[in-house]
XYZ file of C-alpha atoms in Angstrom:
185
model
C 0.000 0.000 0.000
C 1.118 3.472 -0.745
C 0.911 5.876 1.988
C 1.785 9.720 2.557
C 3.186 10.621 5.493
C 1.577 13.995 6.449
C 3.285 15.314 9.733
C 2.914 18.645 11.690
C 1.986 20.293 14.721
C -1.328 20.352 13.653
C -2.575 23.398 16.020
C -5.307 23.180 14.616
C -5.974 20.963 11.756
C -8.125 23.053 9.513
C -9.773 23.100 6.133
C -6.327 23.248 4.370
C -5.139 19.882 5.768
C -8.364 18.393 4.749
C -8.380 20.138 1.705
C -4.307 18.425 1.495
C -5.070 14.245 2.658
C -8.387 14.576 0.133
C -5.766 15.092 -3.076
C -3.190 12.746 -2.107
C -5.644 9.734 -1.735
C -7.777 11.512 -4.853
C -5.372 12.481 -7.284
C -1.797 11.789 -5.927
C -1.928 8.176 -6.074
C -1.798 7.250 -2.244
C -3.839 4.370 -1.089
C -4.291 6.304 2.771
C -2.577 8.944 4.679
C -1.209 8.717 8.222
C -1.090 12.004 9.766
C 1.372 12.090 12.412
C 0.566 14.970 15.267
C 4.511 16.250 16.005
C 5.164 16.697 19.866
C 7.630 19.396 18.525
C 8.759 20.743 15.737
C 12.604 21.610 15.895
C 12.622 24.831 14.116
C 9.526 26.214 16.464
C 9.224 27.741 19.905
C 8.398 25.046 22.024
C 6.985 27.130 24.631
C 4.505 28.260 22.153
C 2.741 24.687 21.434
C 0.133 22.931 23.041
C 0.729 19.626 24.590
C 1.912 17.117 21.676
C -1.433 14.460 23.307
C -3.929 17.729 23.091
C -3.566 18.461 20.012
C -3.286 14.402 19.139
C -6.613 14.246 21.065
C -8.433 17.655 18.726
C -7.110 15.911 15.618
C -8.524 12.684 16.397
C -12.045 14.308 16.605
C -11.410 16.884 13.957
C -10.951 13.471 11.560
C -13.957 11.701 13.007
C -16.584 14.313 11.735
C -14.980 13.145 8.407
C -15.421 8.933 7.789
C -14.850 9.515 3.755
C -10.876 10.658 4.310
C -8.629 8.245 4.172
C -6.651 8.923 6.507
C -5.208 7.271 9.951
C -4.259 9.463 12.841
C -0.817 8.329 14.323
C 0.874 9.103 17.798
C 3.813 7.438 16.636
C 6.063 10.403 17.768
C 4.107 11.341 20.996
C 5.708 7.605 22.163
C 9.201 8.397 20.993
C 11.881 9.467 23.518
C 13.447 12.827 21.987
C 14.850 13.979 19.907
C 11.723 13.043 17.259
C 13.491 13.269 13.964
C 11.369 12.661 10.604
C 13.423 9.770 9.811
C 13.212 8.048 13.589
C 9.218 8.365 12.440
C 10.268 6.773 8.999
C 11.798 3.811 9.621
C 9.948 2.904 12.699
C 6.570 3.055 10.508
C 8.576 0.903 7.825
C 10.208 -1.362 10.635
C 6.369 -2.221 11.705
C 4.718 -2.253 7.842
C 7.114 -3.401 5.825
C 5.048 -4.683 3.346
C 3.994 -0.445 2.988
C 5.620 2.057 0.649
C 6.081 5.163 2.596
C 6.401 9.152 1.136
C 6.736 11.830 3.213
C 4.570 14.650 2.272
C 6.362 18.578 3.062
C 5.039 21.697 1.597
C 7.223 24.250 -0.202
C 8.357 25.801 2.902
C 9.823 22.530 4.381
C 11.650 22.098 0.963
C 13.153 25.414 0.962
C 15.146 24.409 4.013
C 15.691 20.082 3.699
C 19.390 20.567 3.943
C 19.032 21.123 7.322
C 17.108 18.528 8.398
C 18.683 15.301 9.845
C 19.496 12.889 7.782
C 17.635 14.490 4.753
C 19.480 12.569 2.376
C 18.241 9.579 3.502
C 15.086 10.646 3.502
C 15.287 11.689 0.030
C 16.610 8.451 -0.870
C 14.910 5.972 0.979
C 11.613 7.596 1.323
C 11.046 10.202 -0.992
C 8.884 13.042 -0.317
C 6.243 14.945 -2.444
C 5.611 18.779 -1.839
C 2.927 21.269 -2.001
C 3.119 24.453 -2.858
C 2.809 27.425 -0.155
C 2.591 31.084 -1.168
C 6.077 32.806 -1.460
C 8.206 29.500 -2.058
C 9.736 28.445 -5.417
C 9.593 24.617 -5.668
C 11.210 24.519 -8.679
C 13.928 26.221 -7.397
C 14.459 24.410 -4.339
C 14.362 21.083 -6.134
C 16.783 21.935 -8.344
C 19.042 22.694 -6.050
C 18.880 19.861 -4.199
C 19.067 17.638 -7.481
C 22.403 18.929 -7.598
C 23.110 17.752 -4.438
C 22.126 14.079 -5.279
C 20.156 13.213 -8.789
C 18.868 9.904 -7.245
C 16.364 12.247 -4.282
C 13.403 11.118 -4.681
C 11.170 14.647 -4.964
C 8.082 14.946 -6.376
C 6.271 18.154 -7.000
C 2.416 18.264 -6.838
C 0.263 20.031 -9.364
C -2.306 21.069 -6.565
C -4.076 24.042 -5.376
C -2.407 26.540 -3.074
C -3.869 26.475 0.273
C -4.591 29.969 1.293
C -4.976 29.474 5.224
C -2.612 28.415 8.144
C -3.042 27.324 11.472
C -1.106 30.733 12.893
C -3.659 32.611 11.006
C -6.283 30.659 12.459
C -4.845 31.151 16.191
C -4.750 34.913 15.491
C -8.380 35.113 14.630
C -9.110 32.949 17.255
C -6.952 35.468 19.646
C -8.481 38.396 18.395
C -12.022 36.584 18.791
C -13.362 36.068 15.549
C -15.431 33.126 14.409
C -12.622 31.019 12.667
C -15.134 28.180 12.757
C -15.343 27.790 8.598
C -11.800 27.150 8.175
C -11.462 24.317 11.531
C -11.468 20.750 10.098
């Protein structure tokens, strides 16, 4: 089975991720996607997050008001001891479902900055990872570069909509106390 790998702090999920899992089991090509709720992301504020099992706990009945996704909610990394790399995440999923193809799904922000994560190239290689585009990022550009890094990376840019909401604008509204309700998952 081929499945997309869709991780994040998820704070909230919202109409964009939906919007996200719906074309990679529609039109990408995956079979199901396992969205993995991050306890923390290594490039954010930690002090700004939620706990990693609250926001596990809002995703898992954001995705229940929605049976037709295929998707599958994973605490994988909410079990890990630190430091909860992407490719920790990787090859424990593939160490427990062999038999499954895994992709890691980024959007055009992540790519812009792959170098630094660890053990990208593996990633790359191993796992590959398709990527969505985000307002302000050059995909393109980004892959290229990389390419020249390695030919063999496995990176696969999708033809799909740009999302047009985030979960910091969604927080903001939500601070300022406007009805953000539409865009929630």
């Amino acid at each position: 089975m081929k499945v997309a790998v869709y991780s994040g702090s998820f704070n909230p999920l919202h109409i964009g991720h939906k919007a996200i899992i719906r074309f990679l089991t529609e039109k990408a090509g995956f079979d199901q996607v396992y969205l993995v709720v991050t306890p923390q992301n290594p490039f954010k504020d930690a002090h700004s997050l939620p706990a990693g099992q609250d926001r596990f706990d809002a995703a898992v009945e954001a995705v229940s008001r929605h049976p037709e996704l295929k998707v599958v909610l994973q605490d994988i990394e909410l079990k890990m001891l630190p430091p909860q790399y992407t490719i920790r995440t990787l090859d424990a999923l593939h160490e427990r479902e062999p038999q499954n193809e895994f992709t890691l799904v980024i959007g055009a922000d992540n790519l812009a900055n792959f170098m630094g994560w660890r053990f990208h190239e593996r990633i790359l290689l191993e796992y590959g990872v398709v990527v969505f585009p985000r307002k302000g990022y050059h995909r393109g550009h980004d892959r290229a570069r990389l390419l020249k890094e390695n030919p063999d990376y496995r990176i696969t840019l999708l033809d799909a909509p740009l999302v047009n909401i985030s979960s910091t604008e969604i927080r903001k509204g939500l601070e300022e106390g406007r009805d953000m309700s539409k865009w929630l998952m």
